[in-house]
Coordinates of C-alpha atoms in Angstrom, one line a residue:
X83 CA 11.8 11.7 7.9
X84 CA 8.0 12.3 7.9
X85 CA 6.8 15.0 5.5
X86 CA 3.1 14.1 5.3
X87 CA 1.9 17.7 5.3
X88 CA 4.1 18.6 2.3
X89 CA 3.2 15.5 0.4
X90 CA -0.4 16.6 0.7
X91 CA 0.6 19.8 -1.0
X92 CA 0.7 21.4 2.5
X93 CA -3.1 20.9 2.9
X94 CA -3.0 18.7 6.0
X95 CA -2.9 20.9 9.0
X96 CA -0.6 18.9 11.3
X97 CA 1.7 20.4 13.9
X98 CA 4.6 18.4 12.5
X99 CA 4.5 20.3 9.3
X100 CA 5.7 23.5 11.0
X101 CA 9.2 22.3 11.6
X102 CA 9.3 19.4 9.2
X103 CA 11.0 17.5 12.0
X104 CA 11.0 13.8 12.6
X105 CA 8.4 12.5 15.1
X106 CA 9.9 9.6 17.1
X107 CA 8.9 10.0 20.7
X108 CA 7.6 13.1 22.3
X109 CA 10.9 15.0 22.6
X110 CA 10.3 17.5 25.3
X111 CA 12.7 20.3 24.5
X112 CA 11.5 23.9 25.1
X113 CA 12.7 24.8 21.6
X114 CA 10.9 22.0 19.8
X115 CA 7.4 22.4 18.4
X116 CA 5.3 19.9 20.3
X117 CA 2.3 17.9 18.7
X118 CA -1.2 18.5 20.0
X119 CA -2.1 16.0 22.7
X120 CA -4.3 13.4 21.2
X121 CA -5.4 12.8 17.6
X122 CA -8.8 13.5 16.0
X123 CA -11.2 10.6 16.7
X124 CA -14.5 11.2 14.9
X125 CA -13.9 13.3 11.8
X126 CA -16.7 14.4 9.6
X127 CA -16.4 12.9 6.2
X128 CA -17.2 15.3 3.3
X129 CA -18.3 13.3 0.2
X130 CA -17.6 14.9 -3.1
X131 CA -21.2 15.4 -3.9
X132 CA -22.2 17.1 -0.7
X133 CA -19.4 19.5 -0.2
X134 CA -21.5 22.5 -1.0
X135 CA -23.9 21.5 1.8
X136 CA -21.2 22.4 4.3
X137 CA -21.0 26.0 3.0
X138 CA -23.2 29.0 3.8
X139 CA -25.8 30.1 1.3
X140 CA -23.8 33.2 0.5
X141 CA -21.0 30.9 -0.7
X142 CA -23.2 28.6 -2.8
X143 CA -24.2 31.2 -5.3
X144 CA -21.1 31.0 -7.5
X145 CA -19.7 27.7 -6.2
X146 CA -19.8 26.0 -9.6
X147 CA -17.6 28.7 -11.0
X148 CA -14.0 27.5 -10.9
X149 CA -12.6 30.8 -9.7
X150 CA -15.0 30.8 -6.8
X151 CA -14.0 27.4 -5.4
X152 CA -10.9 28.8 -3.8
X153 CA -12.9 31.4 -1.8
X154 CA -15.5 28.8 -0.8
X155 CA -12.8 26.5 0.5
X156 CA -11.2 29.3 2.4
X157 CA -14.5 30.5 3.8
X158 CA -15.4 27.1 5.1
X159 CA -12.1 26.5 6.8
X160 CA -12.2 30.0 8.3
X161 CA -15.5 29.2 9.9
X162 CA -14.0 25.9 11.2
X163 CA -11.2 27.8 12.8
X164 CA -13.6 30.2 14.5
X165 CA -15.6 27.4 15.9
X166 CA -12.6 26.1 17.7
X167 CA -12.5 22.7 15.8
X168 CA -9.1 23.4 14.3
X169 CA -7.2 20.6 16.0
X170 CA -9.8 18.0 14.7
X171 CA -9.9 19.1 11.1
X172 CA -6.9 17.4 9.6
X173 CA -8.8 14.4 8.3
X174 CA -11.7 16.6 7.1
X175 CA -9.2 18.8 5.2
X176 CA -7.6 15.8 3.6
X177 CA -10.9 14.5 2.4
X178 CA -12.2 17.9 1.4
X179 CA -9.1 18.8 -0.6
X180 CA -8.8 15.5 -2.4
X181 CA -12.5 15.8 -3.3
X182 CA -12.0 19.3 -4.5
X183 CA -9.0 18.5 -6.6
X184 CA -10.9 15.6 -8.2
X185 CA -13.9 17.8 -8.8
X186 CA -11.8 20.5 -10.4
X187 CA -10.2 18.0 -12.7
X188 CA -13.6 16.6 -13.7
X189 CA -14.7 20.2 -14.5
X190 CA -11.6 20.5 -16.7
X191 CA -9.9 23.0 -14.4
X192 CA -6.4 23.8 -15.5
X193 CA -3.3 22.8 -13.6
X194 CA -2.6 26.4 -13.0
X195 CA -6.1 26.9 -11.4
X196 CA -5.6 24.0 -9.1
X197 CA -2.1 25.1 -8.0
X198 CA -3.4 28.6 -7.4
X199 CA -6.2 27.3 -5.2
X200 CA -3.9 25.1 -3.0
X201 CA -1.3 27.8 -2.8
X202 CA -3.9 30.3 -1.6
X203 CA -5.0 27.8 1.0
X204 CA -1.4 27.3 2.2
X205 CA -0.8 31.1 2.5
X206 CA -4.2 31.9 4.1
X207 CA -3.9 29.4 6.9
X208 CA -0.2 30.2 7.4
X209 CA 0.9 26.6 6.9
X210 CA 4.1 28.1 5.8
X211 CA 5.2 31.5 4.7
X212 CA 4.3 32.8 1.2
X213 CA 7.7 32.0 -0.2
X214 CA 7.5 28.3 0.8
X215 CA 3.8 27.9 -0.2
X216 CA 4.4 29.4 -3.6
X217 CA 7.3 27.0 -4.3
X218 CA 6.2 23.8 -2.7
X219 CA 2.8 23.4 -4.3
X220 CA 4.2 23.1 -7.8
X221 CA 6.7 20.6 -6.6
X222 CA 4.0 18.0 -6.1
X223 CA 1.5 19.0 -8.8
X224 CA 2.4 16.3 -11.3
X225 CA 2.4 13.5 -8.8
X226 CA -0.8 14.5 -6.9
X227 CA -2.9 15.4 -9.9
X228 CA -1.9 12.2 -11.7
X229 CA -2.7 10.1 -8.6
X230 CA -6.0 11.8 -7.9
X231 CA -7.1 11.5 -11.5
X232 CA -6.3 7.8 -11.6
X233 CA -7.4 6.9 -8.1
X234 CA -10.0 4.1 -7.7
X235 CA -10.5 4.9 -4.0
X236 CA -12.9 7.5 -2.6
X237 CA -11.3 10.5 -1.0
X238 CA -12.2 9.1 2.4
X239 CA -10.5 5.8 1.6
X240 CA -7.4 7.5 0.3
X241 CA -7.1 9.7 3.4
X242 CA -7.7 6.7 5.7
X243 CA -4.8 4.9 4.1
X244 CA -2.4 7.9 4.2
X245 CA -3.4 9.4 7.5
X246 CA -4.3 6.2 9.3
X247 CA -7.2 4.5 11.0
X248 CA -8.0 7.6 13.0
X249 CA -9.3 9.1 9.8
X250 CA -11.0 6.2 8.2
X251 CA -10.7 2.4 8.0
X252 CA -11.2 1.7 4.3
X253 CA -11.5 -1.6 2.5
X254 CA -8.5 -1.4 0.2
X255 CA -7.8 -4.8 -1.4
X256 CA -4.5 -3.6 -2.9
X257 CA -3.3 -2.9 0.6
X258 CA -3.7 -6.5 1.8
X259 CA -1.1 -8.9 0.3
X260 CA 1.5 -11.4 1.3
X261 CA 4.8 -12.4 -0.1
X262 CA 5.3 -16.0 -1.2
X263 CA 7.9 -18.0 0.6
X264 CA 9.8 -21.0 -1.0
X265 CA 8.5 -24.4 -0.2
X266 CA 11.3 -25.1 2.2
X267 CA 10.8 -25.6 6.0
X268 CA 12.2 -23.0 8.3
X269 CA 15.3 -24.2 10.1
X270 CA 15.2 -24.5 13.9
X271 CA 16.1 -21.2 15.5
X272 CA 19.8 -21.1 16.5
X273 CA 20.5 -18.7 19.5
X274 CA 23.6 -16.5 18.8
X275 CA 26.9 -17.8 20.2
X276 CA 29.5 -15.2 21.1
X277 CA 32.9 -15.7 19.4
X278 CA 35.8 -17.2 21.1
X279 CA 38.3 -14.8 22.8
X280 CA 40.8 -13.4 20.3
X281 CA 38.7 -14.4 17.3
X282 CA 39.2 -12.1 14.3
X283 CA 37.1 -9.0 14.1
X284 CA 36.2 -6.4 11.6
X285 CA 35.1 -2.8 12.1
X286 CA 32.8 -0.6 10.0
X287 CA 31.7 3.0 10.0
X288 CA 28.0 4.0 10.0
X289 CA 26.9 7.4 8.6
X290 CA 23.3 8.5 8.1
X291 CA 21.2 11.5 7.3
X292 CA 23.9 13.8 6.3
X293 CA 21.6 16.5 4.7
X294 CA 24.3 18.6 3.1
X295 CA 23.2 22.2 2.5
X296 CA 25.0 24.0 -0.3
X297 CA 23.3 27.2 0.7
X298 CA 24.3 27.2 4.3
X299 CA 25.5 30.7 5.2
X300 CA 27.6 31.5 8.3
X301 CA 26.1 34.4 10.2
X302 CA 22.6 34.0 8.6
X303 CA 19.7 34.5 11.0
X304 CA 18.4 31.8 13.4
X305 CA 15.6 31.1 14.0
X306 CA 14.0 32.1 10.7
X307 CA 10.5 32.0 9.3
X308 CA 11.0 28.9 7.1
X309 CA 11.3 25.2 7.8
X310 CA 15.0 25.3 7.1
X311 CA 17.2 28.1 8.4
X312 CA 20.9 29.1 8.2
X313 CA 20.6 29.9 4.5
X314 CA 21.7 32.7 2.2
X315 CA 18.2 33.7 1.3
X316 CA 16.8 34.0 4.8
X317 CA 15.5 37.6 5.0
X318 CA 14.6 38.1 8.7
X319 CA 16.3 40.1 11.4
X320 CA 17.0 38.3 14.7
X321 CA 19.8 38.2 17.2
X322 CA 21.0 34.7 16.5
X323 CA 23.6 33.9 13.9
X324 CA 24.4 30.6 12.3
X325 CA 27.8 29.2 13.4
X326 CA 30.5 28.0 11.0
X327 CA 29.9 24.3 11.7
X328 CA 26.2 24.3 12.0
X329 CA 23.3 25.3 14.3
X330 CA 20.8 23.4 16.4
X331 CA 17.8 25.3 15.2
X332 CA 16.4 23.7 12.0
X333 CA 19.6 23.9 10.1
X334 CA 21.4 21.3 8.0
X335 CA 25.0 20.4 7.6
X336 CA 27.4 23.0 6.1
X337 CA 30.3 21.9 4.0
X338 CA 32.7 23.1 6.7
X339 CA 31.3 20.6 9.1
X340 CA 31.4 17.8 6.6
X341 CA 35.0 18.7 5.6
X342 CA 35.9 18.5 9.3
X343 CA 34.2 15.1 9.6
X344 CA 35.8 13.6 6.6
X345 CA 39.2 15.0 7.4
X346 CA 38.9 13.4 10.9
X347 CA 37.6 10.1 9.4
X348 CA 40.6 10.1 7.0
X349 CA 43.0 10.4 10.0
X350 CA 41.5 7.3 11.7
X351 CA 40.6 5.2 8.7
X352 CA 42.8 2.4 9.9
X353 CA 40.1 1.9 12.6
X354 CA 37.4 0.6 10.2
X355 CA 37.3 -1.7 7.2
X356 CA 34.2 -0.5 5.3
X357 CA 31.4 2.0 5.5
X358 CA 27.6 1.9 5.5
X359 CA 25.5 5.0 4.7
X360 CA 21.7 4.7 5.3
X361 CA 20.3 7.5 3.2
X362 CA 19.3 11.2 3.1
X363 CA 22.0 13.2 1.4
X364 CA 20.2 16.5 0.3
X365 CA 19.1 19.3 2.6
X366 CA 15.5 19.8 3.9
X367 CA 14.7 22.6 1.4
X368 CA 11.9 20.4 0.0
X369 CA 10.1 23.4 -1.6
X370 CA 12.9 24.5 -3.9
X371 CA 14.6 21.3 -5.0
X372 CA 15.2 19.9 -8.5
X373 CA 16.4 16.7 -10.0
X374 CA 19.7 18.4 -11.0
X375 CA 20.3 19.5 -7.4
X376 CA 19.5 16.1 -6.0
X377 CA 22.0 14.4 -8.3
X378 CA 24.5 17.1 -7.4
X379 CA 24.2 16.1 -3.7
X380 CA 24.8 12.4 -4.5
X381 CA 27.9 13.5 -6.5
X382 CA 29.2 15.7 -3.8
X383 CA 29.0 13.0 -1.2
X384 CA 30.7 10.6 -3.6
X385 CA 33.6 13.0 -4.0
X386 CA 34.0 13.3 -0.2
X387 CA 34.3 9.6 0.1
X388 CA 36.7 9.4 -2.9
X389 CA 38.9 12.3 -1.7
X390 CA 39.2 11.3 1.9
X391 CA 38.5 7.6 2.1
X392 CA 39.3 6.3 -1.4
X393 CA 40.1 2.7 -0.4
X394 CA 37.1 2.2 1.9
X395 CA 34.1 0.3 0.3
X396 CA 30.8 2.2 0.8
X397 CA 27.5 0.4 0.9
X398 CA 24.5 2.7 0.8
X399 CA 20.7 2.6 0.7
X400 CA 18.2 5.1 -0.7
X401 CA 16.7 7.8 1.6
X402 CA 13.4 9.5 1.1
X403 CA 15.1 12.9 0.5
X404 CA 17.1 11.7 -2.5
X405 CA 14.3 12.2 -5.0
X406 CA 12.5 15.3 -6.2
X407 CA 9.9 16.0 -5.1
X408 CA 10.6 14.4 -1.7
X409 CA 9.1 10.9 -1.1
X410 CA 8.1 10.5 -4.8
X411 CA 9.0 6.9 -5.8
X412 CA 6.6 5.8 -8.5
X413 CA 6.4 2.1 -9.3
X414 CA 7.8 1.0 -12.7
X415 CA 5.4 1.2 -15.6
X416 CA 3.7 4.5 -14.8
X417 CA 3.8 6.6 -18.0
X418 CA 6.3 9.4 -17.9
X419 CA 7.7 8.4 -14.5
X420 CA 11.2 7.0 -15.1
X421 CA 13.4 6.9 -12.0
X422 CA 16.6 6.3 -14.0
X423 CA 17.7 9.9 -13.4
X424 CA 18.2 9.1 -9.7
X425 CA 19.0 5.4 -9.8
X426 CA 21.5 6.1 -12.6
X427 CA 23.3 8.6 -10.4
X428 CA 23.4 6.1 -7.5
X429 CA 24.6 3.3 -9.8
X430 CA 27.4 5.5 -10.8
X431 CA 28.3 6.4 -7.2
X432 CA 27.8 2.9 -5.8
X433 CA 29.1 0.9 -8.7
X434 CA 32.7 1.0 -7.8
X435 CA 31.9 -1.3 -4.8
X436 CA 29.3 -3.5 -6.5
X437 CA 29.5 -6.3 -9.1
X438 CA 28.0 -5.4 -12.5
X439 CA 25.3 -7.9 -11.9
X440 CA 24.0 -5.9 -9.0
X441 CA 23.6 -2.6 -11.0
X442 CA 20.6 -3.9 -12.9
X443 CA 18.7 -4.0 -9.5
X444 CA 20.0 -0.5 -8.6
X445 CA 18.7 0.9 -11.9
X446 CA 15.4 -0.9 -11.6
X447 CA 14.4 -0.2 -8.0
X448 CA 17.4 1.2 -6.0
X449 CA 18.2 -2.1 -4.4
X450 CA 21.1 -4.5 -4.5
X451 CA 22.8 -7.6 -2.9
X452 CA 26.5 -7.9 -2.5
X453 CA 29.0 -10.2 -0.7
X454 CA 32.0 -8.2 0.6
X455 CA 33.5 -11.4 2.2
X456 CA 32.8 -15.1 1.6
X457 CA 29.9 -16.1 3.9
X458 CA 28.8 -12.5 4.5
X459 CA 26.2 -10.5 2.4
X460 CA 24.8 -7.0 2.6
X461 CA 21.3 -6.4 1.1
X462 CA 20.2 -2.9 0.5
X463 CA 16.4 -2.3 0.4
X464 CA 14.7 0.8 -0.9
X465 CA 11.9 1.0 1.6
X466 CA 10.6 4.2 0.2
X467 CA 8.2 1.8 -1.5
X468 CA 6.6 1.5 1.9
X469 CA 6.7 5.3 2.6
X470 CA 3.2 6.6 3.6
X471 CA 4.3 10.0 2.2
X472 CA 4.7 8.4 -1.3
X473 CA 1.4 9.3 -3.1
X474 CA 2.2 6.9 -5.9
X475 CA 1.5 4.0 -3.6
X476 CA -2.2 5.0 -3.5
X477 CA -2.4 3.6 -7.1
X478 CA -0.9 0.2 -6.1
X479 CA 0.8 -0.6 -2.9
X480 CA 1.1 -4.4 -3.5
X481 CA 4.9 -5.0 -3.1
X482 CA 5.9 -2.1 -5.3
X483 CA 8.8 -2.9 -7.6
X484 CA 8.6 -6.4 -6.3
X485 CA 11.2 -5.5 -3.7
X486 CA 10.1 -7.8 -0.9
X487 CA 9.6 -10.8 -3.1
X488 CA 13.1 -10.2 -4.5
X489 CA 14.4 -9.9 -0.9
X490 CA 12.9 -13.3 -0.1
X491 CA 14.7 -14.8 -3.1
X492 CA 18.0 -13.3 -2.0
X493 CA 17.6 -14.5 1.6
X494 CA 16.7 -18.0 0.4
X495 CA 19.9 -18.1 -1.7
X496 CA 21.9 -16.9 1.4
X497 CA 20.3 -19.5 3.6
X498 CA 21.0 -22.3 1.1
X499 CA 24.7 -21.2 0.9
X500 CA 25.1 -20.6 4.6
X501 CA 25.7 -16.8 4.3
X502 CA 24.8 -14.3 7.0
X503 CA 23.1 -11.0 6.0
X504 CA 23.2 -7.4 7.0
X505 CA 20.0 -5.4 6.0
X506 CA 20.3 -1.7 5.1
X507 CA 17.1 0.4 5.0
X508 CA 16.4 4.1 5.5
X509 CA 13.0 4.2 7.2
X510 CA 12.6 2.1 10.4
X511 CA 10.0 -0.3 9.2
X512 CA 7.9 -0.3 12.3
X513 CA 7.3 3.4 12.2
X514 CA 4.1 4.9 11.0
X515 CA 6.0 6.3 8.0
X516 CA 5.8 2.7 6.6
X517 CA 2.7 1.2 5.1
X518 CA 1.1 -1.4 7.4
X519 CA 1.1 -4.4 5.0
X520 CA 4.6 -3.8 3.7
X521 CA 5.8 -3.6 7.3
X522 CA 3.9 -6.7 8.3
X523 CA 5.3 -8.6 5.4
X524 CA 8.9 -7.6 6.3
X525 CA 8.2 -8.7 9.9
X526 CA 7.2 -12.1 8.6
X527 CA 10.4 -12.3 6.4
X528 CA 12.6 -11.4 9.4
X529 CA 10.8 -14.2 11.3
X530 CA 11.3 -16.8 8.6
X531 CA 15.0 -16.0 8.0
X532 CA 16.0 -15.2 11.6
X533 CA 19.0 -17.5 11.4
X534 CA 20.2 -15.6 8.3
X535 CA 19.6 -11.9 9.0
X536 CA 22.0 -11.1 11.8
X537 CA 21.7 -7.3 11.9
X538 CA 19.6 -4.5 10.4
X539 CA 20.6 -0.8 10.1
X540 CA 18.3 2.2 9.6
X541 CA 18.4 6.0 9.6
X542 CA 15.6 8.6 9.1
X543 CA 14.7 9.5 12.6
X544 CA 17.9 11.5 13.4
X545 CA 17.8 9.9 16.9
X546 CA 19.7 6.9 18.5
X547 CA 17.6 3.9 19.4
X548 CA 16.8 0.3 18.4
X549 CA 13.7 -1.4 16.9
X550 CA 12.9 -4.9 18.1
X551 CA 11.5 -7.9 16.2
X552 CA 9.7 -10.8 18.1
X553 CA 8.5 -14.2 17.1
X554 CA 5.2 -13.8 15.3
X555 CA 3.5 -16.6 17.3
X556 CA 3.6 -15.2 20.8
X557 CA 5.5 -11.9 20.3
X558 CA 7.6 -12.7 23.4
X559 CA 10.8 -14.2 22.0
X560 CA 13.2 -11.5 20.7
X561 CA 14.7 -12.8 17.4
X562 CA 16.0 -9.7 15.7
X563 CA 16.4 -5.9 15.9
X564 CA 17.6 -2.9 13.9
X565 CA 20.1 -0.2 14.9
X566 CA 18.6 3.3 14.3
X567 CA 21.6 5.5 14.1
X568 CA 21.7 9.2 14.9
X569 CA 22.3 11.7 12.1
X570 CA 25.2 13.7 10.9
X571 CA 23.0 16.8 10.3
X572 CA 22.1 18.9 13.3
X573 CA 18.5 19.1 12.1
X574 CA 17.0 19.6 14.6
X575 CA 18.6 20.1 18.0
X576 CA 21.2 17.4 17.5
X577 CA 25.0 17.3 17.7
X578 CA 26.6 15.6 14.6
X579 CA 27.4 11.9 15.2
X580 CA 29.1 9.0 13.6
X581 CA 29.3 5.4 14.8
X582 CA 32.0 2.6 14.5
X583 CA 30.8 -1.0 15.0
X584 CA 32.9 -4.0 15.9
X585 CA 31.7 -7.2 14.3
X586 CA 32.6 -10.9 14.3
X587 CA 35.3 -11.1 11.6
X588 CA 36.3 -13.0 8.5
X589 CA 37.0 -16.6 9.5
X590 CA 35.3 -20.0 9.0
X591 CA 32.3 -20.3 11.3
X592 CA 32.0 -16.5 11.9
X593 CA 28.6 -15.3 13.1
X594 CA 29.3 -11.9 11.4
X595 CA 27.2 -10.3 14.1
X596 CA 27.8 -6.9 15.6
X597 CA 29.6 -7.3 18.9
X598 CA 30.0 -3.7 20.1
X599 CA 30.0 -0.1 18.9
X600 CA 31.2 3.4 19.9
X601 CA 29.6 6.7 19.1
X602 CA 31.6 9.9 18.4
X603 CA 30.2 13.4 18.2
X604 CA 31.1 17.1 17.6
X605 CA 30.1 19.4 20.5
X606 CA 28.6 22.0 18.2
X607 CA 28.5 24.8 20.8
X608 CA 32.2 24.4 21.5
X609 CA 33.2 24.0 17.8
X610 CA 31.5 27.2 16.9
X611 CA 32.9 29.1 19.9
X612 CA 36.5 27.9 19.6
X613 CA 36.7 27.4 15.8
X614 CA 38.5 24.1 16.3
X615 CA 36.0 21.2 16.0
X616 CA 36.8 18.1 17.8
X617 CA 35.2 14.7 17.2
X618 CA 35.1 13.1 20.7
X619 CA 33.9 9.8 22.2
X620 CA 30.2 9.9 23.2
X621 CA 29.3 6.4 24.6
X622 CA 29.6 2.7 24.4
X623 CA 26.4 0.7 25.0
X624 CA 28.0 -2.3 26.8
X625 CA 29.7 0.0 29.4
X626 CA 27.1 2.8 29.7
X627 CA 24.1 0.4 29.7
X628 CA 25.8 -2.5 31.5
X629 CA 25.0 -4.9 28.6
X630 CA 26.8 -8.3 28.3
X631 CA 26.3 -8.4 24.5
X632 CA 24.4 -6.7 21.7
X633 CA 22.1 -9.6 20.6
X634 CA 18.4 -9.3 20.5
X635 CA 18.0 -10.8 24.0
X636 CA 20.3 -8.1 25.4
X637 CA 18.4 -5.3 23.8
X638 CA 15.1 -6.7 25.0
X639 CA 16.5 -6.9 28.5
X640 CA 17.7 -3.3 28.3
X641 CA 14.2 -2.1 27.3
X642 CA 12.8 -3.8 30.4
X643 CA 15.4 -2.1 32.6
X644 CA 14.8 1.3 31.0
X645 CA 11.1 1.0 32.1
X646 CA 12.1 0.4 35.7
X647 CA 15.2 2.5 36.1
X648 CA 14.6 6.1 35.3
X649 CA 18.2 7.1 35.9
X650 CA 19.2 4.6 33.2
X651 CA 16.5 5.9 30.9
X652 CA 17.6 9.5 31.2
X653 CA 21.1 8.4 30.3
X654 CA 19.7 6.6 27.3
X655 CA 17.6 9.7 26.4
X656 CA 20.8 11.8 26.5
X657 CA 22.2 9.6 23.8
X658 CA 18.9 9.3 22.0
X659 CA 19.0 13.1 21.7
X660 CA 22.6 13.2 20.5
X661 CA 23.9 15.0 23.6
X662 CA 21.7 18.0 23.1
X663 CA 21.0 19.5 26.5
X664 CA 17.2 19.6 26.4
X665 CA 14.7 18.9 29.2
X666 CA 14.4 15.4 30.7
X667 CA 12.0 12.9 29.2
X668 CA 9.2 11.6 31.5
X669 CA 5.6 10.4 31.2
X670 CA 4.3 10.0 27.7
X671 CA 7.6 11.1 26.3
X672 CA 9.3 8.1 27.9
X673 CA 6.5 5.7 27.0
X674 CA 6.4 6.8 23.4
X675 CA 10.1 6.1 22.9
X676 CA 9.9 2.7 24.6
X677 CA 6.9 1.8 22.4
X678 CA 8.8 2.8 19.3
X679 CA 11.5 0.4 20.3
X680 CA 9.3 -2.7 20.5
X681 CA 7.0 -1.9 17.5
X682 CA 8.9 -3.6 14.7
X683 CA 5.8 -3.6 12.6
X684 CA 3.8 -0.5 11.9
X685 CA 0.3 0.3 13.1
X686 CA 0.3 -2.5 15.6
X687 CA -0.3 -1.0 19.1
X688 CA -0.7 -4.5 20.6
X689 CA 3.1 -4.8 20.6
X690 CA 3.4 -1.7 22.8
X691 CA 0.5 -2.9 24.9
X692 CA 2.2 -6.3 25.5
X693 CA 5.7 -5.1 26.2
X694 CA 5.4 -1.5 27.6
X695 CA 1.8 -1.0 28.8
X696 CA 0.7 -4.3 30.4

C-alpha cells in the first residue's frame, strides 16, 4: 500500500493521502477519491538559504525566531492556495518542509518544536482531522529527524528520489548499483511444457492483506472523518452503520469476518496442501500504532492458523504495514534501530514451518529460503527495502540488507541443483512504490534465472491482476510474471477474497508451475443483510478469460486481447475490483491498468509505450 503522504509526516499534499488507499489504475467508482488529472511538471525549487525570499516582508521580521517559523510556513502556503497553484505545490512543499526541518535542527530546535510545527501544518491545511494529525506526526519523528539530520542529499535531491522525476532528477550515486552474478553462463531458455494428463498435482491457498482491526465496531458510523472507519472511537453522526462482517467504505477486517473465513477454510482444508500469505496483517490506523500492537496482530493471525488449520504449512512474507511506524525498515547498522522486535515475532510465528538454518535470515532481514518438497523451493523476499515510503533508504539504497545479492546466491544454488522456485514478495516490484534501481536489478535477476523462477506472488494493491516480465534485450518475449492477489480486507470497496491454486505436483520431472486457480469471495452486502456469510466461487481464469494455460505467454496474449475486446476487459475489471459493483472502467482507467500489467520494473514508461500505447 502507498502511504507517501504519511511518511512525509503528512506534509505532501497528494490526493491519495485523503483515503490512504492503494493507487493501481484509475478506479472510477463514484465513492472513491480520484487523483487530480496530471502531475506537477515544473515545480519551483526552494533552496534552504532562500526560503525567506518567498515570504512577504511582514513575515520576514521574526523569521529567525523558532516560534515564528510555523506561522511563516503557514502564511506562505496559504498564499499559494489563494493563488490557485495548490495542485502543483506537492514537490515545493516536500522541498520546503525538508529544508525547514533541516534548518530547525541546525538552529538547535527541539524535537517538540519541530513536531508542533508539522502538526500545525497538517491541521491548518486539513490534510487529516486534528486527531489524526496530532497522533501521526510523532509516529515518524524519530525516523524523519534522524534521516534529515544525516542526509548527504539536498532537499531537492531527496524529494526527487522519493516523489519521482516529476519533482527533480537528482544525481544520486547510491541509487545506481548492480548486483553481481556468478561467473556462470545463463542456460538456454526452456519454454514451459504442460504436464501429461493425470500427472500428480498439488493445491495451495493464497491469502494477502488481511488487515485485522481489533477496534472494529459493529454499528459504528460510515463514512467517518478519518482514513479508517468502522471503529469504536469514531465520533461522528451519519446514517450509515458498519455491518457485522465489514463495510466497503475505508474499513478493515473485523474478527467476525476472519472467524467466518477461517472456519470455512477449515471445512475445506482437504482441498489444499499448504498456504502462502503475502503480507499486511495490521489495520490501517497508521497514526495510532505501536510495536506492541503490531506484534499482537502477528500473534493473532498465527493463532487463527494454529486453531483452524494446524497441519497446513504457512509460508509468509513481510508487508509494509507490519512495522511501526508504517514503512520503516532501517538497514542493519543504524544506531538504535534494531528490527529484532518485529523479525523475532515473525521468526516465532513462521519458525514451525522453516528449518532452523533459515531463521537467521528471518532475524537479519525478514527473508528466508525453504524447500517444502524435493526439487521445489520457496524464497520469501522482504521488498520493503525497495519501498519508496521507507525514509531510511534515503541514507543508503544500495541493496539494503544485501537482500538481492543473497537472492542471487539462493537462485544459483537452486539452478545448480535443478530446483524450481516460487518467489513471495509483498509489493509488486514494477509499481512506483518500489525504488527504480532495486526494481531494475530484480528484473535482471528474473531474466537471468528465468528457467528457475517459475512463479511469483504479490499482494499490496488489494486488487486482482498480474505483472509481466519480458526479456531485457528486446522486451518482447514474455519470460515471467507475478500474480497480484486481491485482499481479504474490504479496504476499500472490495469484497473479501481468497484464492486456491493448482500446481504441477510432486514427481520426478515436475515443472512445479501453477496450472490453474479459482477465486472465492464473500458477498459483503448479503452477508451483513442475512447474517449468514457464504464464501462462494468468483471465477476461474481459464474459463472466464478463455486461456489455454497460465504461463507467461498466455498472460501476454490475454493483455493483448483485453486491449481489443472491451467486453472481456470489463469482465476482467469486475474481478480486478473484487466483485464490487462500481462504474465501468474506460479511457485512462483502462490504459492505466493495462500499463501496470506490463511494467514489471518501476519508473520505466517505455514498457507501457511499447506494449499498450504503440
